[in-house]
Amino acid sequence: RSVGEFYYEVVGEATNPTPLESYKVQCKVEELQTKDIVLPFRNAQFERAKQWLDSGGRGNLGKLRQMPESVTYDVRLTSPFYTAPKQITIMQAQSGPTGPASSVPTKPSSKGGKKAAADKADSVQPDLNSEKLCLEFKPREPGVYPCSVILTSNNDMRIYSIEGTGTAPNSRVSLTFQT
């Protein structure tokens, strides 16, 4: 038997996440400087939040959906002195039977021994689940140029903080004193 109706109203305020990383770039005025920002497939802040929710911090909301094999982000810059592609796609590396590390050579090569093999493994491993966003900076005059790189997708949002410094071009000044 139905007695009446009720509803829950949830009031909240959503804010942008804190920047994942901060970068600095410097170049002379009217010159172009590029900076590659490494974008890992997994968002560390998002993963920590999911772990907190899975550990019981959410009540009974059900299971969170799995990440797709690729994520396409819209790229937005907060400063006109920077340029970047409008979109970027990050692919999840396909793992074999032993996981992603199976594609990394672990046997020392004939040149360089174990250290060379370790260096090569370090250079290959981080790129398996990441992509590089090429950011260009071109200041008009000397000064500091802050910028936020905001990446948004259907799955998450990422913010990277950039501080660019434009330096004056080298110029020669001479003073002549007459007494």
Coordinates of C-alpha atoms in Angstrom, one line a residue:
R1 CA 0.0 0.0 0.0
S2 CA 1.4 3.4 -1.0
V3 CA 1.3 6.2 1.5
G4 CA 3.1 9.1 -0.2
E5 CA 6.0 10.3 -2.2
F6 CA 9.4 11.7 -1.2
Y7 CA 12.7 12.6 -2.9
Y8 CA 16.3 13.3 -2.0
E9 CA 17.9 16.5 -3.1
V10 CA 21.7 16.5 -3.1
V11 CA 23.3 19.9 -3.2
G12 CA 27.0 20.1 -3.9
E13 CA 29.7 22.2 -5.6
A14 CA 32.1 20.7 -8.2
T15 CA 35.5 22.3 -8.5
N16 CA 38.4 21.6 -10.9
P17 CA 41.0 19.2 -9.7
T18 CA 44.4 20.4 -8.6
P19 CA 47.1 20.4 -11.3
L20 CA 48.7 17.0 -11.7
E21 CA 52.1 18.5 -12.5
S22 CA 53.7 21.9 -13.0
Y23 CA 56.2 22.7 -15.7
K24 CA 58.5 25.7 -16.4
V25 CA 59.6 26.8 -19.8
Q26 CA 61.8 29.7 -20.8
C27 CA 62.8 31.4 -24.1
K28 CA 63.7 34.7 -25.7
V29 CA 61.0 37.1 -26.7
E30 CA 59.4 36.3 -30.2
E31 CA 61.2 32.9 -30.3
L32 CA 59.3 29.6 -30.2
Q33 CA 60.0 27.1 -27.5
T34 CA 58.4 23.6 -27.4
K35 CA 57.7 21.5 -24.3
D36 CA 56.5 17.9 -24.4
I37 CA 54.1 17.0 -21.6
V38 CA 54.0 13.3 -20.9
L39 CA 50.4 12.2 -20.4
P40 CA 50.0 8.8 -18.8
F41 CA 47.0 6.7 -19.6
R42 CA 46.0 6.4 -15.9
N43 CA 45.2 9.6 -14.0
A44 CA 46.8 9.2 -10.5
Q45 CA 44.2 11.5 -8.8
F46 CA 41.3 9.7 -10.4
E47 CA 42.7 6.3 -9.5
R48 CA 43.2 7.4 -5.8
A49 CA 39.5 8.6 -5.7
K50 CA 38.3 5.3 -7.2
Q51 CA 40.3 3.3 -4.6
W52 CA 38.8 5.4 -1.8
L53 CA 35.3 4.8 -3.2
D54 CA 35.9 1.0 -3.6
S55 CA 37.2 0.8 0.0
G56 CA 33.9 1.8 1.4
G57 CA 34.0 5.6 1.3
R58 CA 30.8 5.8 -0.8
G59 CA 28.1 3.7 0.7
N60 CA 26.5 1.4 -1.9
L61 CA 26.9 3.0 -5.3
G62 CA 27.7 -0.1 -7.2
K63 CA 30.8 -0.9 -9.3
L64 CA 32.6 1.9 -11.2
R65 CA 33.0 1.3 -14.9
Q66 CA 36.3 0.2 -16.4
M67 CA 38.4 2.6 -18.5
P68 CA 38.2 2.1 -22.3
E69 CA 41.2 1.0 -24.4
S70 CA 41.7 4.6 -25.6
V71 CA 40.6 8.0 -24.3
T72 CA 40.3 11.2 -26.4
Y73 CA 40.8 14.5 -24.6
D74 CA 39.8 18.0 -25.7
V75 CA 42.7 20.3 -25.0
R76 CA 42.1 23.8 -23.8
L77 CA 44.8 26.4 -23.0
T78 CA 44.2 29.5 -20.8
S79 CA 46.8 31.7 -22.4
P80 CA 47.0 32.9 -26.0
F81 CA 50.8 32.7 -25.9
Y82 CA 50.7 28.9 -26.0
T83 CA 49.5 26.5 -28.7
A84 CA 48.8 22.8 -28.7
P85 CA 46.6 20.3 -30.7
K86 CA 42.9 20.7 -30.0
Q87 CA 42.6 17.0 -29.2
I88 CA 44.9 14.1 -28.1
T89 CA 44.2 10.4 -27.8
I90 CA 45.9 8.2 -25.3
M91 CA 45.9 4.4 -25.9
Q92 CA 46.2 1.7 -23.3
A93 CA 49.1 -0.6 -24.1
Q94 CA 48.1 -4.1 -25.0
S95 CA 49.5 -6.5 -22.5
G96 CA 50.6 -10.0 -23.3
P97 CA 50.4 -13.1 -21.1
T98 CA 53.1 -11.7 -18.8
G99 CA 51.9 -8.1 -18.7
P100 CA 53.3 -5.0 -20.3
A101 CA 56.8 -5.7 -19.2
S102 CA 57.1 -8.5 -21.7
S103 CA 57.9 -6.1 -24.5
V104 CA 60.9 -4.6 -22.6
P105 CA 64.3 -6.3 -23.2
T106 CA 65.7 -7.7 -19.9
K107 CA 68.7 -9.5 -21.4
P108 CA 71.9 -7.5 -21.4
S109 CA 73.1 -6.6 -24.9
S110 CA 76.6 -7.3 -26.0
K111 CA 77.5 -3.6 -25.7
G112 CA 77.2 -1.9 -22.3
G113 CA 76.2 -4.9 -20.2
K114 CA 73.5 -4.8 -17.6
K115 CA 73.5 -1.0 -17.2
A116 CA 72.8 -0.5 -20.9
A117 CA 69.9 -2.9 -20.7
A118 CA 68.5 -1.2 -17.6
D119 CA 68.8 2.2 -19.3
K120 CA 67.0 0.9 -22.3
A121 CA 64.2 -0.6 -20.1
D122 CA 63.8 2.7 -18.3
S123 CA 63.4 4.6 -21.6
V124 CA 60.9 2.1 -23.1
Q125 CA 58.7 1.3 -20.1
P126 CA 57.2 4.8 -19.4
D127 CA 56.0 5.2 -23.0
L128 CA 53.9 2.0 -23.1
N129 CA 50.8 3.7 -21.5
S130 CA 51.5 7.3 -22.3
E131 CA 51.4 10.0 -25.0
K132 CA 53.2 13.3 -25.4
L133 CA 51.4 16.6 -25.8
C134 CA 53.5 19.1 -27.7
L135 CA 53.0 22.6 -26.2
E136 CA 54.5 25.6 -28.0
F137 CA 55.3 28.9 -26.2
K138 CA 56.0 32.2 -27.9
P139 CA 56.2 35.3 -25.6
R140 CA 55.7 38.8 -27.1
E141 CA 57.7 40.7 -24.5
P142 CA 59.8 39.9 -21.4
G143 CA 57.8 38.6 -18.4
V144 CA 56.1 35.6 -16.8
Y145 CA 53.3 33.9 -18.7
P146 CA 51.2 31.4 -16.6
C147 CA 49.0 28.9 -18.4
S148 CA 46.8 25.9 -17.5
V149 CA 46.5 23.0 -19.9
I150 CA 43.0 21.6 -19.3
L151 CA 42.3 18.1 -20.7
T152 CA 38.7 16.9 -20.6
S153 CA 37.1 13.6 -21.7
N154 CA 34.0 11.6 -20.9
N155 CA 36.1 9.7 -18.3
D156 CA 38.1 12.3 -16.4
M157 CA 39.6 15.8 -16.3
R158 CA 43.3 16.7 -16.0
I159 CA 45.0 20.0 -15.4
Y160 CA 48.7 20.8 -15.9
S161 CA 50.2 24.1 -14.8
I162 CA 52.8 25.9 -17.0
E163 CA 54.9 28.9 -16.2
G164 CA 56.6 30.4 -19.2
T165 CA 59.2 33.1 -18.9
G166 CA 60.0 35.4 -21.8
T167 CA 63.5 36.9 -21.6
A168 CA 64.8 39.9 -23.3
P169 CA 67.0 39.3 -26.4
N170 CA 70.7 39.9 -25.9
S171 CA 71.4 43.5 -26.7
R172 CA 74.6 45.5 -26.3
V173 CA 74.6 48.8 -24.5
S174 CA 77.6 51.1 -24.3
L175 CA 78.0 54.1 -22.2
T176 CA 80.4 56.9 -23.0
F177 CA 81.5 59.2 -20.2
Q178 CA 83.0 62.6 -20.9
T179 CA 84.8 64.5 -18.3

